[in-house]
Short mmCIF file of C-alpha atoms in Angstrom, two decimals:
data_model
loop_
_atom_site.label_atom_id
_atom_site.label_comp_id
_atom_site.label_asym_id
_atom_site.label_seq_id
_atom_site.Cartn_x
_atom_site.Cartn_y
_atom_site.Cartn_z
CA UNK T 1 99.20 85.07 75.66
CA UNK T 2 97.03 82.18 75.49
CA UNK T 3 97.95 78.57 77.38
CA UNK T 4 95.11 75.39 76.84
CA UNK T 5 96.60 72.83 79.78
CA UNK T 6 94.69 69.29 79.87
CA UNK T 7 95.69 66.56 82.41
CA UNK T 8 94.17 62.82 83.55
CA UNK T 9 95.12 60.62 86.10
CA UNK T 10 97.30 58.85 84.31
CA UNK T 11 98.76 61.58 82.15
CA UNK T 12 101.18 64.26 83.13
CA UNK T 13 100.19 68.08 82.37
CA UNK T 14 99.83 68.57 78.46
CA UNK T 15 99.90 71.12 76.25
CA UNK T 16 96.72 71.75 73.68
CA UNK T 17 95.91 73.81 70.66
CA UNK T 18 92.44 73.70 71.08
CA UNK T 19 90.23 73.94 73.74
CA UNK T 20 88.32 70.67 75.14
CA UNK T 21 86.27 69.41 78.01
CA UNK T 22 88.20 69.69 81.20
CA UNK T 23 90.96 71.79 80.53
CA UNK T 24 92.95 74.67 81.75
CA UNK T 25 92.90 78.28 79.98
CA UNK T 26 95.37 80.41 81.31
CA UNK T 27 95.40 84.12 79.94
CA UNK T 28 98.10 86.54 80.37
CA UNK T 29 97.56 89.79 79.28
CA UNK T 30 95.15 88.46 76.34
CA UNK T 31 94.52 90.15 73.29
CA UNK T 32 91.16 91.32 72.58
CA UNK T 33 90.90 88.26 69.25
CA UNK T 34 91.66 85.72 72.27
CA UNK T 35 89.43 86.85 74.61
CA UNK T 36 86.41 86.48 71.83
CA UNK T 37 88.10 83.02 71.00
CA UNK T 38 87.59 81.92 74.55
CA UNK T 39 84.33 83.12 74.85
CA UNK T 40 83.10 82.19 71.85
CA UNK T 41 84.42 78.22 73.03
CA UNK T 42 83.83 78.32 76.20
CA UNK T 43 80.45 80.59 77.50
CA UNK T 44 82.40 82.43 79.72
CA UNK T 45 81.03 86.23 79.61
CA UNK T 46 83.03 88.99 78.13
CA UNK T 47 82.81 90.80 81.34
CA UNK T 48 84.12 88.30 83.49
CA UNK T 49 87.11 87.51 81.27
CA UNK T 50 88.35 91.22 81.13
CA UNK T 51 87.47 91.96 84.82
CA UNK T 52 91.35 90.94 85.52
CA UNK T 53 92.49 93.14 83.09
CA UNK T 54 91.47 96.14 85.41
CA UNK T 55 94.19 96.73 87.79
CA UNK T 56 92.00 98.79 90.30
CA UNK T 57 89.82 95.70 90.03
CA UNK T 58 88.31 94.47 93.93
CA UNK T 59 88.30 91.26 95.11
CA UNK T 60 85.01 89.69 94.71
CA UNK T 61 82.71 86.77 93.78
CA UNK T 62 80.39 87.03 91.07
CA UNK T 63 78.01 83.84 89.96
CA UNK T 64 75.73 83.75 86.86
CA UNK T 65 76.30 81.10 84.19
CA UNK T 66 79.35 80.25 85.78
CA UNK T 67 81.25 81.04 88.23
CA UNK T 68 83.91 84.35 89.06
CA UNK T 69 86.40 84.86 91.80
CA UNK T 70 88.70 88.03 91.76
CA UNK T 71 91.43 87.67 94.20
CA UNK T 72 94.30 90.30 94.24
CA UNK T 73 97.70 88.44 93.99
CA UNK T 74 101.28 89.25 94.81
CA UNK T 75 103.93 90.09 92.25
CA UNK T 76 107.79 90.88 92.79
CA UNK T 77 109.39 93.56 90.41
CA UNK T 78 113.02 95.11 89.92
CA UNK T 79 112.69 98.83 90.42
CA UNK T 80 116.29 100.88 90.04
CA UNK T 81 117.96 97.65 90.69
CA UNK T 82 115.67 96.87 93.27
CA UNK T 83 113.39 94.14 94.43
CA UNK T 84 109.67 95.41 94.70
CA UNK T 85 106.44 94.25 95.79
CA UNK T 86 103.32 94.97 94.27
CA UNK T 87 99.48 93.05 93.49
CA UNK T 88 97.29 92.65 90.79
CA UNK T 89 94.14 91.25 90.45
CA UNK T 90 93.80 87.43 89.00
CA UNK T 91 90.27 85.90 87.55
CA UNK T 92 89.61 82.11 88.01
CA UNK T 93 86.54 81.19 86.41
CA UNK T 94 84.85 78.49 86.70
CA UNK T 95 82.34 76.88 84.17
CA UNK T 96 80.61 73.61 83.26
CA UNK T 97 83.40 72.34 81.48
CA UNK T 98 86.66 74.59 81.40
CA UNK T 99 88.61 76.64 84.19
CA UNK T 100 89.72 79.48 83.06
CA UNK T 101 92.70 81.42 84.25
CA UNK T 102 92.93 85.45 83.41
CA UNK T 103 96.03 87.86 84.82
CA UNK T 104 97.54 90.90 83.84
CA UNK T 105 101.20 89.53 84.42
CA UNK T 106 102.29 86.04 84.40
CA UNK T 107 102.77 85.02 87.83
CA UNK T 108 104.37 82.02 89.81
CA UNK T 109 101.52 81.01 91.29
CA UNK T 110 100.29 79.82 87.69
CA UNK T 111 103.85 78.91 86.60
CA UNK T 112 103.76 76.25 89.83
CA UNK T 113 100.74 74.61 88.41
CA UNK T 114 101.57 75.00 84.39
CA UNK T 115 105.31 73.37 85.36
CA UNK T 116 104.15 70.37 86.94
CA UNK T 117 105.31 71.83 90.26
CA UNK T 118 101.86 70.91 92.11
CA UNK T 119 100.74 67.44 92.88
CA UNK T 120 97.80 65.98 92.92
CA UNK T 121 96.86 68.69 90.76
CA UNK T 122 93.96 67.45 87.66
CA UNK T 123 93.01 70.12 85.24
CA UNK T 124 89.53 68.51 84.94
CA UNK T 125 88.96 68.45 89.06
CA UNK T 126 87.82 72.42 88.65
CA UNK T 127 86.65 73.32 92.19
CA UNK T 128 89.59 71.85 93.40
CA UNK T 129 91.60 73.40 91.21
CA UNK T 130 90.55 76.62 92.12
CA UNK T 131 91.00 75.84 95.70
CA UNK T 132 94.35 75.03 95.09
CA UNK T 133 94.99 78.34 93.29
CA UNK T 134 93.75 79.82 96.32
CA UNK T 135 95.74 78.33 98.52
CA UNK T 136 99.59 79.39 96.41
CA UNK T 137 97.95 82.42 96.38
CA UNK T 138 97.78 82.95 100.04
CA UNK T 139 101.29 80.77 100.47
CA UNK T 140 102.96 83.69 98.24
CA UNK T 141 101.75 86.38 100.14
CA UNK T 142 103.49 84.87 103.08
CA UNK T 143 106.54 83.59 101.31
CA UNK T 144 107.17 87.45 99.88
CA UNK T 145 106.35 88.87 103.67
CA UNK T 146 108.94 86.94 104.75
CA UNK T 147 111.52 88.38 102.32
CA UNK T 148 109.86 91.87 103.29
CA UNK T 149 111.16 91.44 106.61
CA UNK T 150 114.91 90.13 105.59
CA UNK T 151 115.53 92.64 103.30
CA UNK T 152 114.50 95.13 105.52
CA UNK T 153 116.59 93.50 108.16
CA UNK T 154 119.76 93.98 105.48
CA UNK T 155 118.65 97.14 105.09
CA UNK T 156 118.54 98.29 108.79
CA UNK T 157 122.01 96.73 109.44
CA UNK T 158 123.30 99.03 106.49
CA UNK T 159 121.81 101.99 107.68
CA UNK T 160 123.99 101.33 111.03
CA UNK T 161 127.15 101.69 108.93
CA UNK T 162 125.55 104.84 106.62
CA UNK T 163 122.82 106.68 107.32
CA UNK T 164 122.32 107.68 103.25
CA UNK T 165 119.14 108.54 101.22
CA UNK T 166 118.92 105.14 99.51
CA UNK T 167 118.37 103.44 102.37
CA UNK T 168 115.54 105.27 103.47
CA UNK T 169 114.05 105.08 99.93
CA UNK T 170 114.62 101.22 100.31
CA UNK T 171 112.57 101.42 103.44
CA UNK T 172 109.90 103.16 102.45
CA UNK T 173 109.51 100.98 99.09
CA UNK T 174 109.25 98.31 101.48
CA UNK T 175 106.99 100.02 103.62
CA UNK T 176 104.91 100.96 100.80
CA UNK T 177 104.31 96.92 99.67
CA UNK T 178 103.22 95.96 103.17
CA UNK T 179 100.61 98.54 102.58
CA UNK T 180 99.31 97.05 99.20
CA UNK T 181 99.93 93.84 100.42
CA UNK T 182 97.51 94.38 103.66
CA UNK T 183 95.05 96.24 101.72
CA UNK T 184 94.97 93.19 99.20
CA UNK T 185 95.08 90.33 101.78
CA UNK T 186 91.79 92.12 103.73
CA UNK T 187 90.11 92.47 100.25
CA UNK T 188 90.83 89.10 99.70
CA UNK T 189 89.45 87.89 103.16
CA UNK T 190 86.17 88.92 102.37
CA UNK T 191 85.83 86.80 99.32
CA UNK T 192 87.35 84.02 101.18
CA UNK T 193 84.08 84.53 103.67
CA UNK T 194 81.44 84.54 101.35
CA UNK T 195 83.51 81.56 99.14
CA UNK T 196 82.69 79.63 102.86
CA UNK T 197 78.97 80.13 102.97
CA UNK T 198 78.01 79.25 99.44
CA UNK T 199 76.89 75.94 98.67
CA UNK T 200 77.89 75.75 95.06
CA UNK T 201 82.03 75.73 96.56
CA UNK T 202 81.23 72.75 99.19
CA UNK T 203 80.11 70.03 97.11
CA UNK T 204 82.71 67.86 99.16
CA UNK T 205 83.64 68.24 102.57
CA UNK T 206 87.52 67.84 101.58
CA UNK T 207 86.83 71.20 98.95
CA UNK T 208 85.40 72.98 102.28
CA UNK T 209 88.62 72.11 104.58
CA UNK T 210 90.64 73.40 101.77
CA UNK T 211 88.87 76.43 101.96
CA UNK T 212 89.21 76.92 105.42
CA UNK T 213 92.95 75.93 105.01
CA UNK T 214 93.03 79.14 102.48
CA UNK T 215 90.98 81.22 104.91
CA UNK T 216 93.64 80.16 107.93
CA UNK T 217 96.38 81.25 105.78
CA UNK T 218 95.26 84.65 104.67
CA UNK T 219 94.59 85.48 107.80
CA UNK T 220 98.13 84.46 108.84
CA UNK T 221 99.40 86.64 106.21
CA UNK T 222 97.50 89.84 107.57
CA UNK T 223 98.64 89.24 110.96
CA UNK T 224 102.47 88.91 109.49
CA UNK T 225 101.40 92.25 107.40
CA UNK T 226 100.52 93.77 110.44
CA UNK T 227 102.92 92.95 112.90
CA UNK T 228 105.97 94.03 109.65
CA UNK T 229 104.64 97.18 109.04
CA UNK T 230 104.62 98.25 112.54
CA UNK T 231 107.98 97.57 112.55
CA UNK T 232 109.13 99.28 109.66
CA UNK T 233 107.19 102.23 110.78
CA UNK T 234 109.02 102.18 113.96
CA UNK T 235 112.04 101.86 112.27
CA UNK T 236 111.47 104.77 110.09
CA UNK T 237 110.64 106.90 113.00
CA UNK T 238 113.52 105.82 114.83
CA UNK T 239 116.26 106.75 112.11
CA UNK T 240 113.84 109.58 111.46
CA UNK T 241 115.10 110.78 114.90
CA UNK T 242 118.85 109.44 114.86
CA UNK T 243 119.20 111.44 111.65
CA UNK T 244 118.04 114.39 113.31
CA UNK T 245 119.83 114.39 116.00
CA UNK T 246 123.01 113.76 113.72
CA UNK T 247 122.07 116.75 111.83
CA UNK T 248 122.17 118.85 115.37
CA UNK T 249 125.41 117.49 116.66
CA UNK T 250 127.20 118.47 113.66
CA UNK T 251 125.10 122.33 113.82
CA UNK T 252 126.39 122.51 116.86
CA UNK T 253 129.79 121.46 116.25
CA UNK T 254 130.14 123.70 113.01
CA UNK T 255 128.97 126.88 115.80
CA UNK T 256 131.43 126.05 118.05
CA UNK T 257 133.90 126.19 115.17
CA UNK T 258 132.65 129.65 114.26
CA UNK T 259 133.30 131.07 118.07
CA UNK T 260 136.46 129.83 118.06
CA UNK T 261 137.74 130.79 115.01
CA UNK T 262 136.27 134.45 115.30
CA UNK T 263 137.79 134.86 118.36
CA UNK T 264 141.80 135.70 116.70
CA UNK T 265 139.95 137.52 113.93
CA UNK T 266 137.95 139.58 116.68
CA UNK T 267 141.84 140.35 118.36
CA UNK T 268 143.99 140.71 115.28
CA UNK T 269 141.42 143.21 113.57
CA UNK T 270 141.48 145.35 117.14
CA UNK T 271 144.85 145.42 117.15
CA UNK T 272 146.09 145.90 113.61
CA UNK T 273 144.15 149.40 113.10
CA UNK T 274 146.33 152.06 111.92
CA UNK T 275 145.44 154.15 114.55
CA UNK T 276 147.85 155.98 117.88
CA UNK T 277 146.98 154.60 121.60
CA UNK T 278 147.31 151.04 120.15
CA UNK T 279 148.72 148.73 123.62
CA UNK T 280 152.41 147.14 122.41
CA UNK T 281 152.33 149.50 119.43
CA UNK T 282 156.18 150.39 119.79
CA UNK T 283 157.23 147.50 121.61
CA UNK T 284 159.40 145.10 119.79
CA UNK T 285 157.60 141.97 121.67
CA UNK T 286 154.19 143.29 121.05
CA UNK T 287 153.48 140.86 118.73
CA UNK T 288 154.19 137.96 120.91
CA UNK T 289 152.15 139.53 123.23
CA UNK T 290 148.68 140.04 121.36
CA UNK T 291 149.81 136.08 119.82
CA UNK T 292 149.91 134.97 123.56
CA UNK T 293 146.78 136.52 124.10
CA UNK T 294 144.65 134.89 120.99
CA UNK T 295 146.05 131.77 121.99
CA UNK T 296 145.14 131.89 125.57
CA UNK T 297 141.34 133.42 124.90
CA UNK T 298 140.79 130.72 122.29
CA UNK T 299 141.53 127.95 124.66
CA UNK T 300 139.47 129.37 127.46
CA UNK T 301 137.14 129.42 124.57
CA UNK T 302 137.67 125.83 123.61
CA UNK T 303 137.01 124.51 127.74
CA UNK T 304 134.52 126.68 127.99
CA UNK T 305 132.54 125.18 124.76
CA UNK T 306 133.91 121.59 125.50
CA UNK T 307 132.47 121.53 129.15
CA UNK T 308 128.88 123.20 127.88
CA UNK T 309 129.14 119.98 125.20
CA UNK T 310 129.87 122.07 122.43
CA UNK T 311 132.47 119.65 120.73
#
């Protein structure tokens, strides 16, 4: 899908058919006529427009002819009814007279800026532009680490009720974005860095405190990564254990069982062979004797179990 945006500061955010000086390209998922179309307007290299379109694509800065940053960037998906948390890679590129925009998926932090959402926000103003990109970019990840940690919350607080199989899952699926998220977010640091020391990204010194501003808040988001995924890791282990030790208590309860109920088959099976010499075999009471007996050797049995915490 292919967007042209164009704005001024006394327009609003409009809508183009064709492309002109100082507008916005945003690609989503692009088809391999518009990605020819784009270059063919706009100089951008074919390389740099389909580098995106690699999910295993690093984060990275590239500058020939104009100019490439690959940032990964977070995405929320519903996975067996389930929120999940994944990244892929975004392209902003940056040339003499056109940003250009280039993602696998279409993502909110676009959306924000092709809705009118941002302000102050001039499709002509490039490097700013793509400093602002930058800076929803790192402002998601921490938005979607927060929900991380409530849902796992929600899901702790059910596996107090339950200890069941989907919760765990849950828990691990959550466990599993902080991972991509983390490995992302440090990728992403990198190019942040070397964003910082070139010259060709600090024409003005209000572009380089909005870098730093982006820099400040990815790191805060690999701290929060951090500090969640310990968590979650001790929260695995620790339900881990509790399940466990579940698992034993009712082993040992089921045994316990067993010896029990063994005991009147052990007695009954002794005494009902259809043999001579059997004790109380002729006496009319015998029966109420051998019933006394099971009854009193299975509660011995029963204190005896109880007191070695047994039951």
């Amino acid at each position: 899908m292919l967007s042209i945006y164009s704005s001024s500061e006394n327009k609003q955010l409009t809508k183009l058919e064709n492309i002109e000086p100082g507008c916005w390209i945003n690609m989503i998922d692009p088809s391999e006529e518009e990605l020819i179309f784009v270059s063919k307007n706009t100089n951008a290299p074919m390389d740099f427009l389909r580098a995106a379109l690699d999910e295993e694509e690093t984060s990275r800065i590239d500058i020939e002819d104009c100019t490439l940053i690959i940032l990964d960037i977070p995405f929320t998906d519903i996975d067996d009814n389930s929120l999940t948390y994944d990244t892929y890679p975004i392209a902003v590129i940056q040339t003499d007279t056109v940003i250009i925009t280039v993602c696998l998926k279409n993502s909110k932090v676009l959306s924000d800026f092709g809705d009118g959402k941002i302000s102050s926000f001039f499709t002509y103003k490039r490097q700013r532009f793509m400093l602002q990109v930058l800076y929803r970019i790192a402002k998601y990840y921490l938005i979607y680490l927060r929900q991380i940690d409530k849902k796992s919350y929600i899901v702790e607080k059910q596996l107090h009720k339950s200890l069941r199989n989907k919760e765990l899952l849950q828990l691990l699926a959550l466990e599993k974005s902080l991972v991509y998220f983390s490995t992302s977010l440090k990728g992403n640091e990198i190019t942040l860095e070397k964003m910082l020391k070139l010259d060709i990204l600090q024409q003005y010194e209000e572009d380089k405190d909005v870098l730093e501003d982006v820099i400040i808040e990815n790191k805060q988001a690999i701290e929060m990564c951090s500090t969640y995924t310990d968590i979650l890791k001790g929260t695995m282990d620790a339900y881990s254990s509790v399940i466990s030790n579940k698992l034993n208590i009712v082993m040992k309860f089921l045994a316990a069982i067993t010896i029990v109920m063994a005991i009147p088959n052990l007695v009954s099976g002794l005494f009902g062979m259809n043999v001579g010499g059997i004790p109380y075999g002729n006496n009319t009471n015998g029966f109420w004797y051998v019933f006394t007996f099971i009854v009193f050797l299975v509660i011995s049995s029963i204190y005896i179990l109880n007191k070695k915490d047994m039951f």
